[in-house]
Coordinates of C-alpha atoms in Angstrom, one line a residue:
M30 CA -12.0 -5.4 7.0
D31 CA -12.2 -3.8 10.4
F32 CA -10.4 -3.0 13.6
D33 CA -10.6 -6.0 15.8
R34 CA -11.6 -5.2 19.3
I35 CA -9.5 -6.5 22.2
T36 CA -11.5 -9.0 24.2
M37 CA -11.9 -8.8 27.9
E38 CA -11.6 -11.9 30.1
D39 CA -11.3 -11.7 33.8
D40 CA -10.8 -7.9 33.4
S41 CA -7.6 -8.6 31.4
M42 CA -7.0 -7.7 27.7
V43 CA -5.7 -11.0 26.3
E44 CA -6.1 -10.9 22.5
A45 CA -3.5 -9.2 20.3
I46 CA -4.9 -6.6 17.9
R47 CA -5.1 -7.2 14.2
Y48 CA -5.5 -3.8 12.5
F49 CA -6.6 -4.8 9.0
T50 CA -8.3 -7.9 7.6
A51 CA -9.0 -8.1 3.9
D52 CA -10.2 -10.9 1.6
Y53 CA -8.7 -11.2 -1.9
R54 CA -10.3 -13.3 -4.7
D55 CA -10.5 -13.1 -8.5
G56 CA -8.9 -9.7 -8.6
R57 CA -11.2 -8.2 -6.0
V58 CA -10.6 -7.0 -2.5
Y59 CA -13.4 -7.4 0.0
L60 CA -13.9 -5.3 3.1
G61 CA -16.7 -7.1 4.9
S62 CA -19.4 -7.6 2.3
K63 CA -18.1 -4.8 0.0
G64 CA -15.9 -5.7 -2.9
K65 CA -13.7 -3.4 -5.1
D66 CA -11.1 -4.0 -7.8
A67 CA -7.8 -4.9 -6.3
G68 CA -5.6 -1.8 -6.4
Y69 CA -8.5 0.5 -5.6
Y70 CA -7.0 1.6 -2.2
A71 CA -3.6 2.3 -3.6
A72 CA -5.2 4.7 -6.1
Q73 CA -7.3 6.3 -3.4
L74 CA -4.1 7.0 -1.3
L75 CA -2.8 9.0 -4.2
N76 CA -6.1 11.0 -4.4
E77 CA -6.3 11.7 -0.6
Y78 CA -2.6 12.1 0.3
D79 CA -2.4 15.9 -0.2
K80 CA -5.8 16.8 1.3
D81 CA -5.5 19.2 4.3
E82 CA -1.8 18.2 4.7
F83 CA -2.9 14.9 6.0
A84 CA 0.4 13.1 6.1
A85 CA 2.1 16.1 7.8
Q86 CA -0.5 16.1 10.6
L87 CA 0.0 12.4 11.2
A88 CA 3.8 12.8 11.5
V89 CA 3.5 15.5 14.3
F90 CA 1.7 13.3 16.9
R91 CA 4.3 10.6 17.6
T92 CA 6.7 12.0 20.3
E93 CA 5.0 10.5 23.4
N94 CA 4.1 7.4 21.4
W95 CA 7.8 6.7 20.7
N96 CA 8.9 7.6 24.3
T97 CA 6.3 5.2 25.7
A98 CA 7.3 2.3 23.5
E99 CA 11.0 2.8 24.5
Q100 CA 10.1 2.9 28.1
L101 CA 8.0 -0.3 27.9
R102 CA 10.7 -2.2 26.0
T103 CA 13.2 -1.1 28.7
G104 CA 11.0 -2.2 31.5
F105 CA 9.6 0.9 33.2
L106 CA 6.9 3.4 32.6
D107 CA 6.0 7.0 33.4
V108 CA 2.3 7.2 33.8
G109 CA 2.0 10.8 32.5
T110 CA 3.9 9.9 29.3
Y111 CA 1.7 6.8 28.8
M112 CA -1.5 8.9 29.1
K113 CA -0.1 11.5 26.6
A114 CA 0.6 8.6 24.1
G115 CA -3.0 7.6 24.3
D116 CA -4.1 11.2 23.6
E117 CA -1.8 11.3 20.5
I118 CA -3.4 8.1 19.2
K119 CA -6.9 9.5 19.8
Y120 CA -6.0 12.6 17.8
I121 CA -4.7 10.5 15.0
L122 CA -8.0 8.7 14.9
T123 CA -9.8 12.0 14.3
L124 CA -7.7 12.4 11.1
L125 CA -8.1 8.9 9.7
P126 CA -11.6 9.2 8.2
K127 CA -9.9 11.4 5.6
L128 CA -8.2 8.3 4.1
R129 CA -9.5 5.0 2.8
P130 CA -9.7 2.4 4.0
F131 CA -9.9 4.0 7.5
S132 CA -13.0 5.9 6.5
E133 CA -14.7 2.5 6.0
L134 CA -13.6 1.1 9.3
D135 CA -15.0 1.3 12.8
I136 CA -13.1 4.4 13.9
Q137 CA -15.4 4.9 16.9
G138 CA -14.7 1.3 18.0
E139 CA -11.0 1.9 17.8
M140 CA -11.4 5.1 19.7
G141 CA -13.1 3.2 22.5
R142 CA -10.5 0.5 22.5
T143 CA -7.8 3.2 22.8
E144 CA -9.6 4.8 25.7
E145 CA -9.9 1.4 27.5
M146 CA -6.2 0.7 27.0
F147 CA -4.7 4.1 27.9
T148 CA -5.9 4.6 31.5
E149 CA -4.0 5.3 34.7
E150 CA -5.1 1.9 36.0
T151 CA -3.6 0.1 33.1
A152 CA -0.3 2.1 33.4
E153 CA -0.1 1.3 37.1
N154 CA -0.7 -2.4 36.4
L155 CA 2.2 -2.3 33.9
C156 CA 4.4 -0.7 36.5
E157 CA 3.4 -3.5 39.0
Y158 CA 4.2 -6.1 36.3
F159 CA 7.7 -4.7 35.8
R160 CA 8.2 -4.7 39.6
Q161 CA 7.2 -8.3 39.9
R162 CA 9.2 -9.4 36.9
A163 CA 12.3 -7.8 38.5
L164 CA 11.8 -10.2 41.4
T165 CA 12.7 -13.2 39.2
A166 CA 15.6 -11.5 37.4
N167 CA 18.3 -13.2 39.5
M168 CA 16.6 -16.4 40.3
D169 CA 18.1 -19.8 39.3
F170 CA 16.2 -21.3 36.3
G171 CA 15.8 -24.5 38.2
Y172 CA 13.6 -22.8 40.8
I173 CA 11.5 -21.1 38.1
F174 CA 11.1 -24.4 36.2
A175 CA 9.9 -26.1 39.4
G176 CA 7.3 -23.4 39.9
H177 CA 9.0 -21.7 42.9
F178 CA 8.6 -18.0 42.7
P179 CA 9.5 -15.3 45.2
K180 CA 7.1 -13.7 47.6
G181 CA 5.0 -11.0 45.9
Y182 CA 5.2 -12.6 42.5
D183 CA 1.8 -13.4 40.9
K184 CA 2.4 -15.8 37.9
D185 CA -1.1 -15.5 36.4
F186 CA -1.0 -11.7 36.7
C187 CA 2.4 -11.6 35.0
V188 CA 1.2 -13.9 32.1
E189 CA -1.8 -11.7 31.4
S190 CA 0.3 -8.5 31.8
E191 CA 2.8 -9.8 29.2
K192 CA 0.0 -10.3 26.7
L193 CA -1.3 -6.8 27.4
L194 CA 2.2 -5.4 27.0
Q195 CA 2.6 -7.0 23.6
T196 CA -0.8 -5.6 22.5
I197 CA 0.1 -2.1 23.6
L198 CA 3.5 -2.2 21.9
G199 CA 1.8 -3.4 18.7
T200 CA -0.6 -0.5 18.9
L201 CA 2.1 2.0 19.6
D202 CA 4.2 0.7 16.7
F203 CA 1.3 0.9 14.3
Y204 CA 0.5 4.5 14.9
D205 CA 4.2 5.5 15.2
R206 CA 4.8 4.1 11.7
L207 CA 1.5 5.3 10.1
G208 CA 2.7 8.7 9.0
D209 CA 5.9 7.3 7.5
D210 CA 3.9 4.5 5.8
V211 CA 1.6 7.0 4.2
V212 CA 4.4 9.2 2.9
D213 CA 6.6 6.3 1.7
A214 CA 3.8 4.4 -0.1
A215 CA 2.4 7.6 -1.8
K216 CA 5.8 8.7 -3.0
K217 CA 6.6 5.3 -4.6
L218 CA 3.1 4.9 -6.1
R219 CA 3.5 8.3 -7.8
Q220 CA 6.8 7.2 -9.2
F221 CA 5.2 4.1 -10.6
V222 CA 2.4 6.2 -12.2
R223 CA 4.9 8.5 -13.8
R224 CA 6.9 5.6 -15.3
T225 CA 4.1 3.4 -16.6
D226 CA 4.4 4.9 -20.1
E227 CA 7.9 3.3 -20.2
A228 CA 6.2 -0.1 -20.5
E229 CA 5.8 -1.6 -24.0
R230 CA 2.3 -2.9 -22.9
F231 CA 0.3 -2.2 -19.8
D232 CA 0.1 -5.7 -18.4
E233 CA 1.8 -7.6 -15.5
E234 CA 4.7 -8.8 -17.6
H235 CA 5.8 -5.3 -18.6
L236 CA 4.7 -3.3 -15.5
L237 CA 6.0 -5.6 -12.8
P238 CA 9.7 -4.9 -13.5
I239 CA 9.0 -1.2 -13.0
A240 CA 7.2 -1.9 -9.8
I241 CA 10.0 -4.1 -8.4
E242 CA 12.6 -1.5 -9.3
I243 CA 10.6 1.2 -7.3
F244 CA 9.4 -0.8 -4.3
G245 CA 12.2 -3.4 -4.0
S246 CA 11.7 -6.8 -2.4
A247 CA 11.0 -5.8 1.2
S248 CA 8.8 -8.3 3.1
F249 CA 5.4 -7.3 4.3
D250 CA 4.1 -7.9 7.8
V251 CA 1.2 -10.1 6.7
T252 CA -0.3 -13.4 7.8
T253 CA -2.6 -15.5 5.5
E254 CA -5.4 -17.9 5.9
Y255 CA -7.9 -19.4 3.4
V256 CA -11.6 -18.9 4.1
P257 CA -14.9 -19.5 2.3
I258 CA -16.7 -16.3 1.2
R259 CA -19.8 -15.8 -0.9
K260 CA -19.4 -14.2 -4.4
S261 CA -22.3 -11.9 -3.5
S262 CA -24.9 -11.4 -0.9
R263 CA -27.3 -13.4 -3.1
S264 CA -25.0 -16.4 -3.4
K265 CA -26.0 -19.6 -1.7
T266 CA -22.6 -21.2 -2.1
A267 CA -19.1 -20.1 -1.1
T268 CA -15.7 -20.0 -2.8
V269 CA -12.2 -20.0 -1.3
A270 CA -10.5 -16.6 -0.7
R271 CA -7.2 -15.5 0.8
R272 CA -7.8 -13.6 4.1
L273 CA -4.8 -11.4 4.8
H274 CA -4.1 -9.8 8.2
F275 CA -1.9 -6.7 8.2
K276 CA 0.0 -5.1 11.0
S277 CA 1.0 -2.0 9.2
Y278 CA -0.7 0.4 6.7
Y279 CA 2.3 0.1 4.3
S280 CA 1.9 -3.7 4.1
F281 CA -1.8 -3.3 3.4
V282 CA -1.6 -0.6 0.6
L283 CA 1.4 -2.3 -1.1
T284 CA -0.3 -5.7 -1.0
D285 CA -3.4 -4.1 -2.5
F286 CA -1.2 -2.5 -5.3
F287 CA 0.6 -5.8 -6.2
E288 CA -2.7 -7.8 -6.0
G289 CA -4.1 -5.4 -8.5
L290 CA -1.0 -5.5 -10.7
Q291 CA -1.2 -9.3 -10.8
N292 CA -4.7 -9.1 -12.2
G293 CA -3.9 -6.3 -14.7
H294 CA -5.0 -3.4 -12.6
Y295 CA -2.8 -0.4 -12.2
P296 CA -3.2 3.2 -11.1
R297 CA -3.3 6.0 -13.7
Q298 CA -3.8 9.8 -13.5
C299 CA -6.7 11.3 -15.4
Q300 CA -5.5 14.0 -17.7
M301 CA -8.9 15.7 -17.5
C302 CA -9.6 16.0 -13.7
G303 CA -6.2 15.1 -12.3
K304 CA -7.5 12.3 -10.1
Y305 CA -6.0 8.8 -9.9
F306 CA -8.1 5.8 -11.0
V307 CA -7.6 2.1 -11.4
M308 CA -7.2 0.8 -15.0
T309 CA -8.4 -2.7 -15.5
S310 CA -7.2 -3.2 -19.1
A311 CA -4.0 -2.7 -21.1
R312 CA -5.4 0.3 -23.0
Q313 CA -3.3 3.5 -22.8
T314 CA -6.2 5.6 -21.8
M315 CA -5.8 9.2 -20.4
Y316 CA -9.2 9.7 -18.8
C317 CA -11.2 8.3 -16.0
G318 CA -14.8 7.3 -15.8
G319 CA -15.6 9.7 -13.0
L320 CA -17.5 13.0 -13.3
A321 CA -15.5 15.8 -14.9
T322 CA -15.0 19.1 -13.0
E323 CA -16.7 21.0 -15.8
L324 CA -20.2 20.6 -17.3
W325 CA -21.0 19.8 -20.9
R326 CA -23.9 22.0 -22.2
G327 CA -25.0 22.5 -18.6
K328 CA -25.0 18.8 -17.7
K329 CA -22.7 16.5 -15.7
I330 CA -20.5 14.2 -17.8
T331 CA -17.6 11.8 -17.2
C332 CA -14.1 12.8 -18.0
R333 CA -13.9 10.1 -20.7
N334 CA -17.1 11.3 -22.4
L335 CA -16.1 15.0 -22.1
A336 CA -12.7 14.2 -23.8
A337 CA -14.6 12.5 -26.6
Q338 CA -16.9 15.5 -27.0
Q339 CA -13.9 17.8 -27.1
K340 CA -12.2 15.6 -29.7
R341 CA -9.3 14.8 -27.4
K342 CA -7.7 11.5 -28.3
E343 CA -6.2 8.8 -26.1
L344 CA -2.5 8.8 -25.5
A345 CA -1.6 5.9 -27.8
A346 CA -3.1 7.7 -30.8
N347 CA -2.0 11.2 -29.9
D348 CA 1.7 10.7 -29.1
P349 CA 4.0 10.4 -32.1
I350 CA 6.9 9.2 -29.9
T351 CA 4.9 6.3 -28.5
V352 CA 3.3 5.5 -31.9
R353 CA 6.7 5.2 -33.5
Y354 CA 8.1 3.1 -30.6
N355 CA 5.1 0.7 -30.6
S356 CA 5.4 0.3 -34.4
R357 CA 9.1 -0.5 -34.3
C358 CA 8.7 -3.0 -31.4
G359 CA 5.8 -4.6 -33.3
S360 CA 8.0 -5.1 -36.4
I361 CA 10.8 -6.5 -34.2
R362 CA 8.4 -9.1 -32.7
V363 CA 7.2 -10.1 -36.2
E364 CA 10.8 -10.6 -37.4
E365 CA 11.6 -12.6 -34.3
G366 CA 8.6 -14.8 -34.9
R367 CA 9.7 -15.5 -38.4
G368 CA 13.2 -16.4 -37.3
T369 CA 14.9 -13.6 -39.3
I370 CA 16.5 -12.3 -36.1
T371 CA 17.5 -14.1 -33.0
K372 CA 15.7 -13.8 -29.7
E373 CA 18.8 -12.2 -28.1
F374 CA 19.0 -9.6 -30.9
A375 CA 15.3 -8.8 -30.7
A376 CA 15.5 -8.2 -26.9
A377 CA 18.5 -6.0 -27.4
A378 CA 16.8 -4.0 -30.2
K379 CA 13.7 -3.5 -28.1
A380 CA 15.8 -2.3 -25.2
L381 CA 17.6 0.2 -27.4
A382 CA 14.3 1.4 -28.9
K383 CA 13.0 2.0 -25.4
E384 CA 16.1 4.0 -24.5
H385 CA 15.5 6.2 -27.6
K386 CA 11.8 6.6 -26.6
Q387 CA 12.7 7.7 -23.0
L388 CA 15.3 10.1 -24.3
A389 CA 12.8 11.6 -26.7
A390 CA 10.3 12.1 -23.9
R391 CA 12.9 14.0 -21.9
D392 CA 14.6 15.9 -24.7
P393 CA 12.4 17.8 -27.2
A394 CA 15.4 18.7 -29.4
Y395 CA 16.3 15.0 -29.8
A396 CA 12.7 14.1 -30.4
A397 CA 12.4 16.7 -33.2
K398 CA 15.7 16.0 -35.0
Q399 CA 17.2 12.6 -34.3
Y400 CA 14.6 10.3 -32.8
V401 CA 13.0 9.3 -36.1
T402 CA 16.3 8.5 -37.7
D403 CA 17.4 6.4 -34.7
M404 CA 14.2 4.4 -34.8
E405 CA 14.5 3.5 -38.5
R406 CA 15.1 -0.3 -39.0
E407 CA 18.5 0.0 -40.6
K408 CA 19.9 2.4 -38.0
L409 CA 18.4 0.7 -35.0
Y410 CA 19.6 -2.8 -36.1
A411 CA 23.1 -1.5 -36.9
D412 CA 23.4 0.2 -33.5
T413 CA 22.1 -3.0 -31.8
D414 CA 24.6 -5.1 -33.7
N415 CA 27.4 -2.8 -32.5
R416 CA 26.2 -3.0 -29.0
L417 CA 26.1 -6.8 -29.0
K418 CA 29.7 -6.9 -30.4

């Protein structure tokens, strides 16, 4: 996964940029030869989002970027504005090493590409392109189709300039959207983490509805191809992987999140150190496997091991609200399997039980006085029956 460099042919930039390229196979995401669990980069965004007001700094440097893009789409260009847009992008590139996956990409290469693109010579060439294109504005299509162009019009120059223009617009759009992409993705991912305990089980079937409710069904700007990759650097044979090309950060990080979710990976927040991590099982664990912020008897120790040493229990065994809810839902599934209640009734009863659980989590008074009664079999079934009527 890297920044593709624009190629130079006959002194013209002719290849459109592809900002991200990542391979996905067997629940793993590969950046070049490095592989991580799918969902890793979504979790890292949550960890790095608040560092040094990163997102706020990104949002500031976009004024000249936007102005330049509007000018180019209209068909003219102010050279000074164009140069300032390049300076904005170069400043953004100094911030990006604070955030994965940018810290793992060729930032210096992208800086060089930006410096090559945003020059006075390039700006003047674009101005000349707009001037030449205006010469054909009122021409009859028949003349153009026959290859008759007005004096001063260089067809080859205009073809290459149009490719250059689309490359520049793609670059400007990417960096203009980047700040909003970071904020939007982080906000929604945090909502998901806060709501994961609503799920009956931590698997794709139960977590996906929550994710869809939060993220919606917006399409991502992604293209796909299938390529052979080796399972490891030692492998002699290759297997098929999906290579995805992304044109926005949002499409990348949300694809990484959903690829992870499809394989049972989901972000969680460690209740020991506060960092986010990727869970790869349906356990309701509270602690990550990273190093804790405090020592145990003078030695470094993971959050999970420190929790065990301090006799802290995992969420499922330490939360009476969740324990009662899981127990009741388990009984409902048993009765449904035996045929003593219908599938429709079982679904309605589990839905009502979840409502009680969510209310108990929000309202301590309800949890202390009424929750236990409402979750008793007779009361829950009677309320379910009344709801279905």
